[in-house]
Amino acid sequence: MATSNTDKFIELLPAGISVDGDAVESVLLREYGSVFGAKNVTVPPTVVFMNERQVTEFQSKLKTQRHTFDELELTLQNEAMSQLIQARSAAENLGLSISPRGADSAARTYRHTIELWASRVEPGLDHWVREKRMPAEEASKIRSMSPFEQVSEIFKLEARGIYFAKDLSKSIIYSVAPPGASQHLSLLAFDVSEFDQPEIRNILSRHGWHQTVTSDLPHFTYLGTPESELADRGLKRVENAGRHFWIPDL
């Protein structure tokens, strides 16, 4: 019997990761798990890193390369950076540019993901208390939790229609990755300024860089393989905002 794409993806998951994990892990695997389909690079050992120590230990073992883009020194895994540099050169040959959106466009620290998370959670809590959708005591309790503990509580609130994206109209995962879940922690993600240009997306794709998070249009993930082979890595193509993304076939 032929192996399904779902089975192909499951076979690529590191030991200890299950598609039938708890509710939070399942959501994060579906949203950010395409990185586990990457080839010829080191993928994370977990769906979500729980603390700074875990991230530091993982990143310290990676073979990395630094490169300066538009006066910004950025770091990625070796193969990811090599292909990005080649893609940038291919774009320049056509009179186009591939440039980072900011200093955090490539590698990130766990602390930085906490800061991004808090930039959504804190104003969200203030807003919903003012709107009398949640008591101040509940907001204080959430603030006292670790970032990892906050994730499940925020997801529970969003199930009640109390959203924490920047515009407060949708889930926080459409605005920022929960702490420890960002693909940037694996040094396999790059945020591109020219993401709206189809030719730039095509060039990046030819060099193994694909869009994998449907809620994050500037975000590209290094999967190390052409589109024609991504289904064999357990990923499926979906359409959004006039472009296509490769996500876990779960």
PDB file of C-alpha atoms in Angstrom:
ATOM      1  CA  MET A   1       0.000   0.000   0.000  1.00  0.00           C
ATOM      2  CA  ALA A   2       1.333   3.449  -0.954  1.00  0.00           C
ATOM      3  CA  THR A   3       2.562   5.666   1.871  1.00  0.00           C
ATOM      4  CA  SER A   4       0.337   8.714   2.381  1.00  0.00           C
ATOM      5  CA  ASN A   5       1.751  12.214   2.590  1.00  0.00           C
ATOM      6  CA  THR A   6       0.672  12.348   6.212  1.00  0.00           C
ATOM      7  CA  ASP A   7       2.681   9.214   6.957  1.00  0.00           C
ATOM      8  CA  LYS A   8       5.664  10.680   5.106  1.00  0.00           C
ATOM      9  CA  PHE A   9       5.546  13.748   7.304  1.00  0.00           C
ATOM     10  CA  ILE A  10       5.181  11.723  10.495  1.00  0.00           C
ATOM     11  CA  GLU A  11       8.221   9.642   9.525  1.00  0.00           C
ATOM     12  CA  LEU A  12      10.320  12.825   9.376  1.00  0.00           C
ATOM     13  CA  LEU A  13       9.387  14.008  12.868  1.00  0.00           C
ATOM     14  CA  PRO A  14      12.119  13.735  15.512  1.00  0.00           C
ATOM     15  CA  ALA A  15      11.628  11.116  18.216  1.00  0.00           C
ATOM     16  CA  GLY A  16       9.219  12.241  20.890  1.00  0.00           C
ATOM     17  CA  ILE A  17       7.079  14.432  18.652  1.00  0.00           C
ATOM     18  CA  SER A  18       3.577  13.150  17.983  1.00  0.00           C
ATOM     19  CA  VAL A  19       0.808  14.513  15.788  1.00  0.00           C
ATOM     20  CA  ASP A  20      -1.525  13.435  18.594  1.00  0.00           C
ATOM     21  CA  GLY A  21       0.175  15.608  21.204  1.00  0.00           C
ATOM     22  CA  ASP A  22      -1.668  17.975  23.530  1.00  0.00           C
ATOM     23  CA  ALA A  23      -3.920  20.683  22.095  1.00  0.00           C
ATOM     24  CA  VAL A  24      -1.266  23.409  22.088  1.00  0.00           C
ATOM     25  CA  GLU A  25       1.420  21.239  20.502  1.00  0.00           C
ATOM     26  CA  SER A  26      -1.019  20.056  17.815  1.00  0.00           C
ATOM     27  CA  VAL A  27      -1.902  23.640  16.864  1.00  0.00           C
ATOM     28  CA  LEU A  28       1.751  24.682  16.734  1.00  0.00           C
ATOM     29  CA  LEU A  29       2.761  21.619  14.699  1.00  0.00           C
ATOM     30  CA  ARG A  30       0.136  22.413  12.079  1.00  0.00           C
ATOM     31  CA  GLU A  31       0.972  26.117  12.014  1.00  0.00           C
ATOM     32  CA  TYR A  32       4.781  26.017  12.077  1.00  0.00           C
ATOM     33  CA  GLY A  33       5.675  22.358  11.519  1.00  0.00           C
ATOM     34  CA  SER A  34       6.708  22.607   7.867  1.00  0.00           C
ATOM     35  CA  VAL A  35      10.261  23.073   9.107  1.00  0.00           C
ATOM     36  CA  PHE A  36      10.326  19.355   9.929  1.00  0.00           C
ATOM     37  CA  GLY A  37      10.114  18.678   6.196  1.00  0.00           C
ATOM     38  CA  ALA A  38      13.399  20.493   5.581  1.00  0.00           C
ATOM     39  CA  LYS A  39      16.227  18.580   3.932  1.00  0.00           C
ATOM     40  CA  ASN A  40      20.012  18.658   4.492  1.00  0.00           C
ATOM     41  CA  VAL A  41      19.735  20.935   7.530  1.00  0.00           C
ATOM     42  CA  THR A  42      19.212  20.421  11.269  1.00  0.00           C
ATOM     43  CA  VAL A  43      15.572  20.609  12.333  1.00  0.00           C
ATOM     44  CA  PRO A  44      14.530  21.343  15.933  1.00  0.00           C
ATOM     45  CA  PRO A  45      14.115  18.402  18.335  1.00  0.00           C
ATOM     46  CA  THR A  46      10.768  19.692  19.577  1.00  0.00           C
ATOM     47  CA  VAL A  47       7.660  21.527  18.388  1.00  0.00           C
ATOM     48  CA  VAL A  48       8.178  24.239  20.984  1.00  0.00           C
ATOM     49  CA  PHE A  49      11.234  25.137  23.046  1.00  0.00           C
ATOM     50  CA  MET A  50      10.229  25.738  26.658  1.00  0.00           C
ATOM     51  CA  ASN A  51      13.035  28.054  27.752  1.00  0.00           C
ATOM     52  CA  GLU A  52      16.174  29.976  26.807  1.00  0.00           C
ATOM     53  CA  ARG A  53      18.466  27.111  27.815  1.00  0.00           C
ATOM     54  CA  GLN A  54      16.872  24.696  25.340  1.00  0.00           C
ATOM     55  CA  VAL A  55      17.166  27.207  22.511  1.00  0.00           C
ATOM     56  CA  THR A  56      20.777  28.090  23.330  1.00  0.00           C
ATOM     57  CA  GLU A  57      21.809  24.423  23.487  1.00  0.00           C
ATOM     58  CA  PHE A  58      20.176  23.718  20.128  1.00  0.00           C
ATOM     59  CA  GLN A  59      21.560  26.784  18.352  1.00  0.00           C
ATOM     60  CA  SER A  60      25.084  26.219  19.738  1.00  0.00           C
ATOM     61  CA  LYS A  61      25.289  22.874  17.905  1.00  0.00           C
ATOM     62  CA  LEU A  62      24.271  24.236  14.505  1.00  0.00           C
ATOM     63  CA  LYS A  63      26.662  24.897  11.653  1.00  0.00           C
ATOM     64  CA  THR A  64      25.925  28.514  10.849  1.00  0.00           C
ATOM     65  CA  GLN A  65      26.982  31.287   8.537  1.00  0.00           C
ATOM     66  CA  ARG A  66      26.804  35.054   8.974  1.00  0.00           C
ATOM     67  CA  HIS A  67      26.252  37.450   6.114  1.00  0.00           C
ATOM     68  CA  THR A  68      25.639  41.172   5.863  1.00  0.00           C
ATOM     69  CA  PHE A  69      22.480  42.239   4.058  1.00  0.00           C
ATOM     70  CA  ASP A  70      21.949  45.979   3.659  1.00  0.00           C
ATOM     71  CA  GLU A  71      24.214  46.691   6.661  1.00  0.00           C
ATOM     72  CA  LEU A  72      22.425  44.083   8.781  1.00  0.00           C
ATOM     73  CA  GLU A  73      24.519  41.095   9.885  1.00  0.00           C
ATOM     74  CA  LEU A  74      22.248  38.065   9.933  1.00  0.00           C
ATOM     75  CA  THR A  75      22.795  34.400  10.803  1.00  0.00           C
ATOM     76  CA  LEU A  76      21.296  31.237   9.325  1.00  0.00           C
ATOM     77  CA  GLN A  77      22.236  27.589   9.066  1.00  0.00           C
ATOM     78  CA  ASN A  78      25.008  27.101   6.495  1.00  0.00           C
ATOM     79  CA  GLU A  79      22.995  25.642   3.639  1.00  0.00           C
ATOM     80  CA  ALA A  80      20.092  28.031   4.167  1.00  0.00           C
ATOM     81  CA  MET A  81      22.401  31.046   4.021  1.00  0.00           C
ATOM     82  CA  SER A  82      24.308  29.754   0.990  1.00  0.00           C
ATOM     83  CA  GLN A  83      21.086  29.338  -0.977  1.00  0.00           C
ATOM     84  CA  LEU A  84      19.767  32.707   0.160  1.00  0.00           C
ATOM     85  CA  ILE A  85      22.949  34.411  -1.054  1.00  0.00           C
ATOM     86  CA  GLN A  86      22.586  32.629  -4.400  1.00  0.00           C
ATOM     87  CA  ALA A  87      18.942  33.675  -4.639  1.00  0.00           C
ATOM     88  CA  ARG A  88      19.913  37.269  -3.880  1.00  0.00           C
ATOM     89  CA  SER A  89      22.528  37.166  -6.642  1.00  0.00           C
ATOM     90  CA  ALA A  90      19.992  35.722  -9.102  1.00  0.00           C
ATOM     91  CA  ALA A  91      17.595  38.533  -8.244  1.00  0.00           C
ATOM     92  CA  GLU A  92      20.270  41.189  -8.705  1.00  0.00           C
ATOM     93  CA  ASN A  93      21.046  39.800 -12.159  1.00  0.00           C
ATOM     94  CA  LEU A  94      17.448  40.657 -13.058  1.00  0.00           C
ATOM     95  CA  GLY A  95      17.634  44.104 -11.511  1.00  0.00           C
ATOM     96  CA  LEU A  96      15.658  42.959  -8.447  1.00  0.00           C
ATOM     97  CA  SER A  97      16.416  42.834  -4.732  1.00  0.00           C
ATOM     98  CA  ILE A  98      16.002  40.373  -1.885  1.00  0.00           C
ATOM     99  CA  SER A  99      16.410  42.190   1.394  1.00  0.00           C
ATOM    100  CA  PRO A 100      15.569  41.618   5.063  1.00  0.00           C
ATOM    101  CA  ARG A 101      12.655  43.409   6.713  1.00  0.00           C
ATOM    102  CA  GLY A 102      14.717  44.157   9.810  1.00  0.00           C
ATOM    103  CA  ALA A 103      17.480  43.112  12.177  1.00  0.00           C
ATOM    104  CA  ASP A 104      15.408  40.137  13.394  1.00  0.00           C
ATOM    105  CA  SER A 105      14.657  38.796   9.915  1.00  0.00           C
ATOM    106  CA  ALA A 106      16.790  35.669  10.371  1.00  0.00           C
ATOM    107  CA  ALA A 107      18.057  34.129  13.642  1.00  0.00           C
ATOM    108  CA  ARG A 108      16.227  35.008  16.841  1.00  0.00           C
ATOM    109  CA  THR A 109      16.733  34.276  20.505  1.00  0.00           C
ATOM    110  CA  TYR A 110      14.140  32.824  22.837  1.00  0.00           C
ATOM    111  CA  ARG A 111      14.052  36.143  24.698  1.00  0.00           C
ATOM    112  CA  HIS A 112      13.136  37.954  21.501  1.00  0.00           C
ATOM    113  CA  THR A 113      10.210  35.600  20.880  1.00  0.00           C
ATOM    114  CA  ILE A 114       9.013  36.337  24.419  1.00  0.00           C
ATOM    115  CA  GLU A 115       9.166  40.071  23.711  1.00  0.00           C
ATOM    116  CA  LEU A 116       7.139  39.656  20.510  1.00  0.00           C
ATOM    117  CA  TRP A 117       4.582  37.508  22.344  1.00  0.00           C
ATOM    118  CA  ALA A 118       4.252  40.069  25.142  1.00  0.00           C
ATOM    119  CA  SER A 119       3.758  42.841  22.586  1.00  0.00           C
ATOM    120  CA  ARG A 120       0.447  41.168  21.701  1.00  0.00           C
ATOM    121  CA  VAL A 121      -0.585  39.665  25.040  1.00  0.00           C
ATOM    122  CA  GLU A 122      -0.102  42.736  27.246  1.00  0.00           C
ATOM    123  CA  PRO A 123      -2.195  45.214  25.226  1.00  0.00           C
ATOM    124  CA  GLY A 124      -4.734  42.452  24.598  1.00  0.00           C
ATOM    125  CA  LEU A 125      -5.215  41.831  28.305  1.00  0.00           C
ATOM    126  CA  ASP A 126      -5.577  45.566  28.942  1.00  0.00           C
ATOM    127  CA  HIS A 127      -8.140  45.855  26.161  1.00  0.00           C
ATOM    128  CA  TRP A 128     -10.339  42.956  27.236  1.00  0.00           C
ATOM    129  CA  VAL A 129     -10.328  44.088  30.867  1.00  0.00           C
ATOM    130  CA  ARG A 130     -11.443  47.554  29.752  1.00  0.00           C
ATOM    131  CA  GLU A 131     -14.150  45.949  27.621  1.00  0.00           C
ATOM    132  CA  LYS A 132     -15.246  43.933  30.663  1.00  0.00           C
ATOM    133  CA  ARG A 133     -14.807  40.675  28.732  1.00  0.00           C
ATOM    134  CA  MET A 134     -12.489  39.366  31.435  1.00  0.00           C
ATOM    135  CA  PRO A 135     -11.892  40.325  35.085  1.00  0.00           C
ATOM    136  CA  ALA A 136      -8.696  42.077  36.104  1.00  0.00           C
ATOM    137  CA  GLU A 137      -7.889  39.136  38.378  1.00  0.00           C
ATOM    138  CA  GLU A 138      -7.822  36.756  35.408  1.00  0.00           C
ATOM    139  CA  ALA A 139      -5.507  39.094  33.515  1.00  0.00           C
ATOM    140  CA  SER A 140      -3.188  39.279  36.525  1.00  0.00           C
ATOM    141  CA  LYS A 141      -3.131  35.506  36.796  1.00  0.00           C
ATOM    142  CA  ILE A 142      -2.100  35.174  33.144  1.00  0.00           C
ATOM    143  CA  ARG A 143       0.628  37.785  33.597  1.00  0.00           C
ATOM    144  CA  SER A 144       2.048  35.769  36.497  1.00  0.00           C
ATOM    145  CA  MET A 145       2.468  32.671  34.319  1.00  0.00           C
ATOM    146  CA  SER A 146       5.560  31.673  32.395  1.00  0.00           C
ATOM    147  CA  PRO A 147       5.377  32.396  28.643  1.00  0.00           C
ATOM    148  CA  PHE A 148       4.994  28.666  27.970  1.00  0.00           C
ATOM    149  CA  GLU A 149       2.070  28.429  30.391  1.00  0.00           C
ATOM    150  CA  GLN A 150       0.439  31.503  28.899  1.00  0.00           C
ATOM    151  CA  VAL A 151       0.053  29.909  25.490  1.00  0.00           C
ATOM    152  CA  SER A 152      -2.652  27.417  26.487  1.00  0.00           C
ATOM    153  CA  GLU A 153      -4.500  30.099  28.478  1.00  0.00           C
ATOM    154  CA  ILE A 154      -4.494  32.498  25.535  1.00  0.00           C
ATOM    155  CA  PHE A 155      -5.758  29.731  23.246  1.00  0.00           C
ATOM    156  CA  LYS A 156      -8.611  29.043  25.706  1.00  0.00           C
ATOM    157  CA  LEU A 157      -9.580  32.721  25.718  1.00  0.00           C
ATOM    158  CA  GLU A 158      -9.508  32.831  21.934  1.00  0.00           C
ATOM    159  CA  ALA A 159     -11.875  29.876  21.845  1.00  0.00           C
ATOM    160  CA  ARG A 160     -14.304  32.260  23.585  1.00  0.00           C
ATOM    161  CA  GLY A 161     -13.757  34.970  20.968  1.00  0.00           C
ATOM    162  CA  ILE A 162     -11.269  36.962  23.071  1.00  0.00           C
ATOM    163  CA  TYR A 163      -8.521  37.395  20.495  1.00  0.00           C
ATOM    164  CA  PHE A 164      -4.941  38.590  20.872  1.00  0.00           C
ATOM    165  CA  ALA A 165      -3.671  39.330  17.374  1.00  0.00           C
ATOM    166  CA  LYS A 166      -2.476  42.908  16.932  1.00  0.00           C
ATOM    167  CA  ASP A 167      -5.892  44.051  15.676  1.00  0.00           C
ATOM    168  CA  LEU A 168      -7.681  41.927  18.340  1.00  0.00           C
ATOM    169  CA  SER A 169      -9.927  40.367  15.682  1.00  0.00           C
ATOM    170  CA  LYS A 170      -8.251  36.982  15.220  1.00  0.00           C
ATOM    171  CA  SER A 171      -5.958  34.457  16.872  1.00  0.00           C
ATOM    172  CA  ILE A 172      -2.574  35.561  18.128  1.00  0.00           C
ATOM    173  CA  ILE A 173      -0.894  32.970  15.890  1.00  0.00           C
ATOM    174  CA  TYR A 174      -1.929  35.112  12.898  1.00  0.00           C
ATOM    175  CA  SER A 175       0.170  37.895  14.394  1.00  0.00           C
ATOM    176  CA  VAL A 176       3.130  36.301  16.169  1.00  0.00           C
ATOM    177  CA  ALA A 177       4.476  32.841  16.962  1.00  0.00           C
ATOM    178  CA  PRO A 178       4.194  31.721  20.601  1.00  0.00           C
ATOM    179  CA  PRO A 179       7.485  31.741  22.544  1.00  0.00           C
ATOM    180  CA  GLY A 180       9.689  28.831  21.510  1.00  0.00           C
ATOM    181  CA  ALA A 181       7.656  27.942  18.405  1.00  0.00           C
ATOM    182  CA  SER A 182       9.144  30.343  15.863  1.00  0.00           C
ATOM    183  CA  GLN A 183      10.992  28.850  12.901  1.00  0.00           C
ATOM    184  CA  HIS A 184      13.499  31.688  13.343  1.00  0.00           C
ATOM    185  CA  LEU A 185      14.835  29.846  16.398  1.00  0.00           C
ATOM    186  CA  SER A 186      15.969  27.049  14.063  1.00  0.00           C
ATOM    187  CA  LEU A 187      17.854  29.538  11.876  1.00  0.00           C
ATOM    188  CA  LEU A 188      15.828  28.365   8.899  1.00  0.00           C
ATOM    189  CA  ALA A 189      13.532  31.366   8.418  1.00  0.00           C
ATOM    190  CA  PHE A 190      13.961  34.718   6.692  1.00  0.00           C
ATOM    191  CA  ASP A 191      11.554  37.666   6.483  1.00  0.00           C
ATOM    192  CA  VAL A 192      11.706  39.233   3.023  1.00  0.00           C
ATOM    193  CA  SER A 193      10.884  42.882   2.268  1.00  0.00           C
ATOM    194  CA  GLU A 194       9.956  42.117  -1.350  1.00  0.00           C
ATOM    195  CA  PHE A 195       7.512  39.315  -0.493  1.00  0.00           C
ATOM    196  CA  ASP A 196       4.784  40.865  -2.674  1.00  0.00           C
ATOM    197  CA  GLN A 197       6.795  40.390  -5.879  1.00  0.00           C
ATOM    198  CA  PRO A 198       5.940  37.087  -7.643  1.00  0.00           C
ATOM    199  CA  GLU A 199       9.346  36.871  -9.336  1.00  0.00           C
ATOM    200  CA  ILE A 200      11.116  37.170  -5.983  1.00  0.00           C
ATOM    201  CA  ARG A 201       8.955  34.360  -4.585  1.00  0.00           C
ATOM    202  CA  ASN A 202       9.817  32.237  -7.627  1.00  0.00           C
ATOM    203  CA  ILE A 203      13.550  32.877  -7.269  1.00  0.00           C
ATOM    204  CA  LEU A 204      13.491  31.997  -3.580  1.00  0.00           C
ATOM    205  CA  SER A 205      11.505  28.840  -4.310  1.00  0.00           C
ATOM    206  CA  ARG A 206      14.072  27.709  -6.878  1.00  0.00           C
ATOM    207  CA  HIS A 207      16.681  27.995  -4.128  1.00  0.00           C
ATOM    208  CA  GLY A 208      14.754  25.973  -1.562  1.00  0.00           C
ATOM    209  CA  TRP A 209      13.074  28.892   0.218  1.00  0.00           C
ATOM    210  CA  HIS A 210       9.286  28.541   0.453  1.00  0.00           C
ATOM    211  CA  GLN A 211       6.384  30.198   2.211  1.00  0.00           C
ATOM    212  CA  THR A 212       5.069  27.898   4.945  1.00  0.00           C
ATOM    213  CA  VAL A 213       3.068  30.036   7.392  1.00  0.00           C
ATOM    214  CA  THR A 214      -0.176  31.133   5.730  1.00  0.00           C
ATOM    215  CA  SER A 215      -0.699  33.949   8.216  1.00  0.00           C
ATOM    216  CA  ASP A 216       2.771  35.467   7.681  1.00  0.00           C
ATOM    217  CA  LEU A 217       3.263  36.693   4.121  1.00  0.00           C
ATOM    218  CA  PRO A 218       6.846  38.046   4.434  1.00  0.00           C
ATOM    219  CA  HIS A 219       8.045  34.821   6.081  1.00  0.00           C
ATOM    220  CA  PHE A 220      10.013  32.227   4.093  1.00  0.00           C
ATOM    221  CA  THR A 221      11.353  28.911   5.367  1.00  0.00           C
ATOM    222  CA  TYR A 222      14.341  27.052   4.017  1.00  0.00           C
ATOM    223  CA  LEU A 223      13.181  23.532   3.123  1.00  0.00           C
ATOM    224  CA  GLY A 224      16.150  22.702   0.896  1.00  0.00           C
ATOM    225  CA  THR A 225      14.213  21.140  -1.943  1.00  0.00           C
ATOM    226  CA  PRO A 226      12.299  22.260  -5.060  1.00  0.00           C
ATOM    227  CA  GLU A 227       8.519  22.434  -5.006  1.00  0.00           C
ATOM    228  CA  SER A 228       8.263  19.262  -7.046  1.00  0.00           C
ATOM    229  CA  GLU A 229       9.634  17.239  -4.113  1.00  0.00           C
ATOM    230  CA  LEU A 230       7.802  18.877  -1.206  1.00  0.00           C
ATOM    231  CA  ALA A 231       4.853  16.493  -1.289  1.00  0.00           C
ATOM    232  CA  ASP A 232       7.323  13.659  -0.769  1.00  0.00           C
ATOM    233  CA  ARG A 233       8.393  15.451   2.418  1.00  0.00           C
ATOM    234  CA  GLY A 234       4.844  15.194   3.755  1.00  0.00           C
ATOM    235  CA  LEU A 235       3.798  18.740   2.890  1.00  0.00           C
ATOM    236  CA  LYS A 236       0.778  19.970   0.965  1.00  0.00           C
ATOM    237  CA  ARG A 237       0.228  23.105  -1.084  1.00  0.00           C
ATOM    238  CA  VAL A 238      -2.477  25.567  -0.021  1.00  0.00           C
ATOM    239  CA  GLU A 239      -3.476  28.921  -1.479  1.00  0.00           C
ATOM    240  CA  ASN A 240      -3.841  32.213   0.381  1.00  0.00           C
ATOM    241  CA  ALA A 241      -3.681  35.866  -0.643  1.00  0.00           C
ATOM    242  CA  GLY A 242      -2.853  34.977  -4.249  1.00  0.00           C
ATOM    243  CA  ARG A 243       0.171  32.857  -3.370  1.00  0.00           C
ATOM    244  CA  HIS A 244       0.835  29.332  -2.260  1.00  0.00           C
ATOM    245  CA  PHE A 245       2.219  27.876   0.950  1.00  0.00           C
ATOM    246  CA  TRP A 246       3.545  24.467   1.909  1.00  0.00           C
ATOM    247  CA  ILE A 247       2.188  23.178   5.210  1.00  0.00           C
ATOM    248  CA  PRO A 248       2.159  19.803   7.013  1.00  0.00           C
ATOM    249  CA  ASP A 249      -0.281  17.397   5.365  1.00  0.00           C
ATOM    250  CA  LEU A 250      -2.098  16.581   8.608  1.00  0.00           C
TER     251      LEU A 250
END
